[in-house]
Short mmCIF file of C-alpha atoms in Angstrom, two decimals:
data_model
loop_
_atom_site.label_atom_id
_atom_site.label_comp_id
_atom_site.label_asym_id
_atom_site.label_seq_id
_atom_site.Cartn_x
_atom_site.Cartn_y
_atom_site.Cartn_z
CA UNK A 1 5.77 -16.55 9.95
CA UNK A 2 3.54 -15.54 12.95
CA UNK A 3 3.91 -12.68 15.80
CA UNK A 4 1.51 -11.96 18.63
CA UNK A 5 0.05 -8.49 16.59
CA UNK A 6 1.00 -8.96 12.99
CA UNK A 7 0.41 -12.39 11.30
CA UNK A 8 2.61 -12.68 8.16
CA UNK A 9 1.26 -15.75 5.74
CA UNK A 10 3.02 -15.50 1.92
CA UNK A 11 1.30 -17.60 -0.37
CA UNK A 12 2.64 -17.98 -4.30
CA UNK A 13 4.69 -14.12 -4.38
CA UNK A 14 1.55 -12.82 -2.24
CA UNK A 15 2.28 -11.59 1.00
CA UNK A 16 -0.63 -10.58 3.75
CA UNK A 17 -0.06 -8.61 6.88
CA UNK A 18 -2.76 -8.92 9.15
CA UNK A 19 -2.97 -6.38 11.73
CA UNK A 20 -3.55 -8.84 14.67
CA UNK A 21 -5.37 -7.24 18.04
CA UNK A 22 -9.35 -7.96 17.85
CA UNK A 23 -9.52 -6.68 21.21
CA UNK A 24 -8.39 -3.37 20.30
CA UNK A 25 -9.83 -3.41 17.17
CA UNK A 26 -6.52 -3.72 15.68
CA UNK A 27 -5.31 -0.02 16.83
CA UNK A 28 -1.64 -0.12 16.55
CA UNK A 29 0.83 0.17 19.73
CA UNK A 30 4.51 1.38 19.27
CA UNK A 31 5.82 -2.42 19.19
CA UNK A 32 3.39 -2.88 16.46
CA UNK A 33 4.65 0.21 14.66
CA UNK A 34 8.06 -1.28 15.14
CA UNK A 35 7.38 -4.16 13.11
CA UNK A 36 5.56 -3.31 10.62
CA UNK A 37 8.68 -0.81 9.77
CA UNK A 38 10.62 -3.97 9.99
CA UNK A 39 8.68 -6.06 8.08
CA UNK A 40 7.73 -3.68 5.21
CA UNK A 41 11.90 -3.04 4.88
CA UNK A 42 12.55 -7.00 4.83
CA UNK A 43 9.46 -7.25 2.29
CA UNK A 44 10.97 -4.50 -0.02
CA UNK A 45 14.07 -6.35 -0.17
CA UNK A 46 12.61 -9.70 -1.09
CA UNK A 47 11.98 -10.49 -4.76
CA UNK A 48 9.98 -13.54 -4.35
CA UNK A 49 7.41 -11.27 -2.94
CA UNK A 50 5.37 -9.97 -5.58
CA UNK A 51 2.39 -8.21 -4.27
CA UNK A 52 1.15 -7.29 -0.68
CA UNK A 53 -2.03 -7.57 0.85
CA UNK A 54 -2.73 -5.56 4.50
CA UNK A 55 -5.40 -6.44 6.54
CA UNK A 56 -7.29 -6.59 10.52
CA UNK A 57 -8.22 -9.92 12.10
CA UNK A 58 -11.58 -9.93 13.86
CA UNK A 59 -14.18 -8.27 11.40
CA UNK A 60 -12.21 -4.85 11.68
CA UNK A 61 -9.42 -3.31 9.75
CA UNK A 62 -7.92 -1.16 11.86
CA UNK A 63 -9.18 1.61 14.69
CA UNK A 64 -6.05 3.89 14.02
CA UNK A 65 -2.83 4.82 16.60
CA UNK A 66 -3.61 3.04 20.24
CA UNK A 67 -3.73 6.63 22.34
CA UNK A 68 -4.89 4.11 25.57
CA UNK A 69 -1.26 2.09 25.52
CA UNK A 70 0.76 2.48 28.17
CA UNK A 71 3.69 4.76 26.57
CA UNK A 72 5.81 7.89 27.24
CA UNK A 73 8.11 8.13 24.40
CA UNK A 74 8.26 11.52 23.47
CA UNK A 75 5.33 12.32 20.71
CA UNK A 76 7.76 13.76 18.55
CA UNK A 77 9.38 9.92 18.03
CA UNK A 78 6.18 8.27 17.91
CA UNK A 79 4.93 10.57 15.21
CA UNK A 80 8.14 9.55 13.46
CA UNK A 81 8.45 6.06 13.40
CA UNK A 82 5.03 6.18 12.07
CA UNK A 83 6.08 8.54 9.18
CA UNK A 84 8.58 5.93 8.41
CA UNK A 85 6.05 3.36 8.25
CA UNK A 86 3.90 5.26 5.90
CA UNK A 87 6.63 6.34 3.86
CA UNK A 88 7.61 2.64 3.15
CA UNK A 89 4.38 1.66 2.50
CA UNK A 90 4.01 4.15 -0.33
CA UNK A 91 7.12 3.24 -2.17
CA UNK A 92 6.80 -0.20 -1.11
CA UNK A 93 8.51 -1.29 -5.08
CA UNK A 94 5.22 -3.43 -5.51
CA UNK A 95 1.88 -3.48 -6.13
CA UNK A 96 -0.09 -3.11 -2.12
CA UNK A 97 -3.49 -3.53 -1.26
CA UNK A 98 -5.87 -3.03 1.54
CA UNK A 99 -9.00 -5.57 2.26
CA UNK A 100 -10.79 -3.69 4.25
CA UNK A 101 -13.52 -5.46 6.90
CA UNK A 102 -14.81 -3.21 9.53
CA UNK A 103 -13.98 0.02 10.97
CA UNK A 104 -10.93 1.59 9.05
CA UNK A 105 -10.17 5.11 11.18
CA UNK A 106 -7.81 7.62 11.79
CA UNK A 107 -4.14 6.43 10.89
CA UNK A 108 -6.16 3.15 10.20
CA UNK A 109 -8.14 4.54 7.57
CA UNK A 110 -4.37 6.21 5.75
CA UNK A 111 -3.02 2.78 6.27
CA UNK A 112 -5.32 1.64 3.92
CA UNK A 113 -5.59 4.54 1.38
CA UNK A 114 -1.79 4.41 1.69
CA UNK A 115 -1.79 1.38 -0.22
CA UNK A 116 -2.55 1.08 -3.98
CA UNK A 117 -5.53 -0.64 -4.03
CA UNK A 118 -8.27 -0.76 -1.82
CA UNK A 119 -11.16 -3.69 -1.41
CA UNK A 120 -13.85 -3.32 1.32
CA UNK A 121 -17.10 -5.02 1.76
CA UNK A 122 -20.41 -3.08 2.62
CA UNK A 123 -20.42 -3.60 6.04
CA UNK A 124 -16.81 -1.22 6.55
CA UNK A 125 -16.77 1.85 7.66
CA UNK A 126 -14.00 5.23 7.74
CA UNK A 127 -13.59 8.05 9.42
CA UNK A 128 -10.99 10.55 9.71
CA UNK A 129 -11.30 10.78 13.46
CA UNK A 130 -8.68 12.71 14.53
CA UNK A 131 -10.77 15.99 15.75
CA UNK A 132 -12.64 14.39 17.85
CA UNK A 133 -9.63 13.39 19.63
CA UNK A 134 -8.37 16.70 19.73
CA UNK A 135 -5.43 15.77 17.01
CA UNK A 136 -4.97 16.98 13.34
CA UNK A 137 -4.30 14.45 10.56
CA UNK A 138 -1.31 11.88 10.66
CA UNK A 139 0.02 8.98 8.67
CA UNK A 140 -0.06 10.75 5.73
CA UNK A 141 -3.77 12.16 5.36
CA UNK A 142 -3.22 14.90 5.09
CA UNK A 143 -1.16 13.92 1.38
CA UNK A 144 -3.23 11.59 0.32
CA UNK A 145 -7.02 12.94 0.73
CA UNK A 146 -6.53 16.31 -1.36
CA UNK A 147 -4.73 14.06 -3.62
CA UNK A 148 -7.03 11.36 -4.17
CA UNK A 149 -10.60 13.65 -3.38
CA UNK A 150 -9.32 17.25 -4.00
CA UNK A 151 -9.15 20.06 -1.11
CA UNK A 152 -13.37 20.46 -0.46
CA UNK A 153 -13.70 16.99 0.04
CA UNK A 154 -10.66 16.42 2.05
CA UNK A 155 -11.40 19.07 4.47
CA UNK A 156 -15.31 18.37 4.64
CA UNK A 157 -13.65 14.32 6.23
CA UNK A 158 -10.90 15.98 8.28
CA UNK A 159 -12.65 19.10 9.52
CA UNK A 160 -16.33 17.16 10.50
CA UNK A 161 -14.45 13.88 11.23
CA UNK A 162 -17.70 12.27 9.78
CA UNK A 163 -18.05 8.41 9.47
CA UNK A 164 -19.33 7.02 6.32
CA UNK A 165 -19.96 3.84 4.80
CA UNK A 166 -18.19 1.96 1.93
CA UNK A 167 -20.54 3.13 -0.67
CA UNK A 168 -19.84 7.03 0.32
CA UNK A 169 -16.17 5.58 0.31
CA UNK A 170 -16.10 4.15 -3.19
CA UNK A 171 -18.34 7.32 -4.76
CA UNK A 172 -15.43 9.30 -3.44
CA UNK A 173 -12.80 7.07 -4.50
CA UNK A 174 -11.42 6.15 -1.23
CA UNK A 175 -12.48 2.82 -2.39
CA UNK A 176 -11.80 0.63 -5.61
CA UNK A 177 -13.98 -1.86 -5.21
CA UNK A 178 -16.53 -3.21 -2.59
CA UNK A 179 -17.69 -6.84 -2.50
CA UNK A 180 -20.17 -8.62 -0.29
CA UNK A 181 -18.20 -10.31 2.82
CA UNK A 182 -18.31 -14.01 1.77
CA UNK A 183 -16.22 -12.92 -1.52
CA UNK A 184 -13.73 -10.17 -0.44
CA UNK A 185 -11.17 -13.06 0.54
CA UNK A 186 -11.38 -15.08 -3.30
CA UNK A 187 -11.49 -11.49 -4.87
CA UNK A 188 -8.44 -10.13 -3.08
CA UNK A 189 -6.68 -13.59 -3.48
CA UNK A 190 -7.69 -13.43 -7.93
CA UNK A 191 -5.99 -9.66 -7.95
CA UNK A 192 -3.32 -10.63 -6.01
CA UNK A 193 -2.89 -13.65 -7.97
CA UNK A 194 -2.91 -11.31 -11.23
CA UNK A 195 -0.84 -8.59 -9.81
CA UNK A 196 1.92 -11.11 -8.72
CA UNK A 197 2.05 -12.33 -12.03
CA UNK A 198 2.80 -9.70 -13.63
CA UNK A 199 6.49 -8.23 -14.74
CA UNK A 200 7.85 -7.12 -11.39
CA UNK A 201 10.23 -4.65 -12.64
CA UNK A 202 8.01 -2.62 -15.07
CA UNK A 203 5.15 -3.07 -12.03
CA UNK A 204 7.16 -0.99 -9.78
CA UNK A 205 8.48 1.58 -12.51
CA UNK A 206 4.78 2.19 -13.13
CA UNK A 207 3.95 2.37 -9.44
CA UNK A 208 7.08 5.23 -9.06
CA UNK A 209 5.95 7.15 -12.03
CA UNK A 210 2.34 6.84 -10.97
CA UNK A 211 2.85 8.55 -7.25
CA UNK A 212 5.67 11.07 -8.52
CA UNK A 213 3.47 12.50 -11.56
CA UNK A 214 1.38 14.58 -9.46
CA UNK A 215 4.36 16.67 -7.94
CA UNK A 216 5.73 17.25 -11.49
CA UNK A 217 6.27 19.02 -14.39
CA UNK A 218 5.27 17.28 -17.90
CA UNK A 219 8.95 17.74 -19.03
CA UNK A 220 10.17 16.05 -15.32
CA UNK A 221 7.48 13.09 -16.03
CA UNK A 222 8.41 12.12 -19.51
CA UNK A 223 12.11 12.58 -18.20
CA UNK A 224 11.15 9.84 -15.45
CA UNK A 225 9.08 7.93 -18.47
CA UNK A 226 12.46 7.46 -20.43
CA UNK A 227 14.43 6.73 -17.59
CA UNK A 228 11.78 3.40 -16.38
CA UNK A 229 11.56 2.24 -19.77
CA UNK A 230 15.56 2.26 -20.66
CA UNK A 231 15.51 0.06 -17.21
CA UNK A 232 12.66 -2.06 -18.52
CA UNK A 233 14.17 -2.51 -21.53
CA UNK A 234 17.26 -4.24 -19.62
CA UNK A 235 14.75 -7.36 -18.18
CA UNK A 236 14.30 -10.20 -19.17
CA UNK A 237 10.55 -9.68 -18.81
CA UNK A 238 10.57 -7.70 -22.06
CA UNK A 239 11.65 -10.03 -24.35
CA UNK A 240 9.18 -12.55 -22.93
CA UNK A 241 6.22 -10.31 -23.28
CA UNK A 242 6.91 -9.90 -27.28
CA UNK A 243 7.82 -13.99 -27.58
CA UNK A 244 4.83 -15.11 -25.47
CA UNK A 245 2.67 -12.53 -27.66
CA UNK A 246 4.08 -13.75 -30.92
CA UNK A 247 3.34 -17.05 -29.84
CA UNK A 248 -0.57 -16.66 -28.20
CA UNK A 249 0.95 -17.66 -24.94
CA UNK A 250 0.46 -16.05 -21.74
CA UNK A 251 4.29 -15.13 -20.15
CA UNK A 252 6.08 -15.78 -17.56
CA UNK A 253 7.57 -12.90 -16.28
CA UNK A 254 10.52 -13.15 -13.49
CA UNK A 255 11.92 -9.61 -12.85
CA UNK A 256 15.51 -11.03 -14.15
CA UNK A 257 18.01 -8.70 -15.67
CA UNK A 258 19.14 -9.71 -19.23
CA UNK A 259 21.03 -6.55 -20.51
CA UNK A 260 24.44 -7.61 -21.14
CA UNK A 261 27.29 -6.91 -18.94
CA UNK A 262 30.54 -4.84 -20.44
CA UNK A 263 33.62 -7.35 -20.13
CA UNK A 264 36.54 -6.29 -18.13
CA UNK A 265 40.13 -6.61 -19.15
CA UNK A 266 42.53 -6.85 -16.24
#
């Protein structure tokens, strides 16, 4: 399925967004926003999609919120539809990640850290432009950097709005992994592959627990623990893991729900 700015290609349970205006850089207008919230709901819904890859046609990721469209809807409304966007993004029930080429910046840059994952090649670049535009944080930054950097860090990127390179990006851990440019598309494509194959259900329990643990207590986490696994327990995927183990096989896993169902009498 195509659109003028977002191409949407699924390939084996792997779905890729790419952000699709070169000429802007891939800066995203309020018809973009639109359906990427559109898209990311349909995509949350759909079980045959098993992992999601986001990324910018043209050599760049993405240059952030387009300030120069033509567009008077009231900030406060564009500021919220992009919450929503960010919001399903991060509990998106599947494994997400960013392949970063380019220029990542702005609400660009915390599209990509909003994902789980995040590939880049040497050449990219990020900045947290916003005060040199006169704006404080969006999309989330302000969340994720103290969360993924701590507090110094964050504010040295959001305060300076300083640009810096994938290496910087990966030494901070804004970055899982860079690779050269002529491999980022078979390396993205292997994870992908390896993320979509594995058991759906327990992938986005993890995923949950994962982004949740920082805002809680131990007590609140182990709570959440017991909950996931009593639902992981209920798959199908489960049983496989132990018979394909038992047997030296590797599993197929398929998200289906096995517990069995109380009978009814009428």
């Amino acid at each position: 399925m195509t659109g003028s700015a977002l191409l949407i290609t699924d390939r084996d349970g792997v779905r890729t967004l790419t952000l699709n205006r070169p000429a802007r850089k891939n800066a995203i207008d309020r018809p973009l926003w639109l359906t990427l919230r559109d898209t990311l709901t349909e995509t949350g819904t759909d079980p045959s999609i098993r992992a999601l890859v986001v990324t910018g046609a043209g050599g760049a990721f993405c240059s952030g919120s387009d300030l120069a469209a033509g567009d008077d809807t009231h900030p406060m409304y564009k500021v919220r539809l992009m919450n929503e966007v960010a919001l399903l993004l991060h509990e998106l029930p599947l494994p997400t990640v960013a392949k970063v080429t380019g220029v990542a910046v702005g609400a660009g840059w915390n599209l990509a850290l909003g994902c789980d994952l995040v590939v880049a090649t040497p050449e990219s670049s990020f900045s947290q432009i916003f005060a040199k535009r006169g704006l404080s944080l969006d999309f989330g930054g302000s969340w994720l950097l103290p969360k993924l950097i701590g507090l110094q860090q964050a504010k040295r990127l959001a305060l300076l709005a300083e640009t810096i390179d994938a290496a910087e990006a990966h030494a901070l851990n804004l970055v899982t992994w860079v690779v050269p440019q002529p491999e980022i598309d078979g390396f993205v494509d292997d994870l992908t592959d390896r993320l979509a194959a594995g058991p759906p259900i327990a992938l986005a329990q993890t995923k949950a627990l994962l982004n949740e643990g920082g805002d809680r207590t131990l007590r609140e986490a182990l709570a959440g623990e017991q909950r996931a696994q009593a639902m992981n327990f209920g798959t199908a995927d489960a049983t496989e893991a132990y018979a394909a183990f038992a047997a030296k096989r590797t599993p197929t896993y398929t998200g289906r729900w096995a517990a069995p169902r109380p009978s009814v009498n009428k």
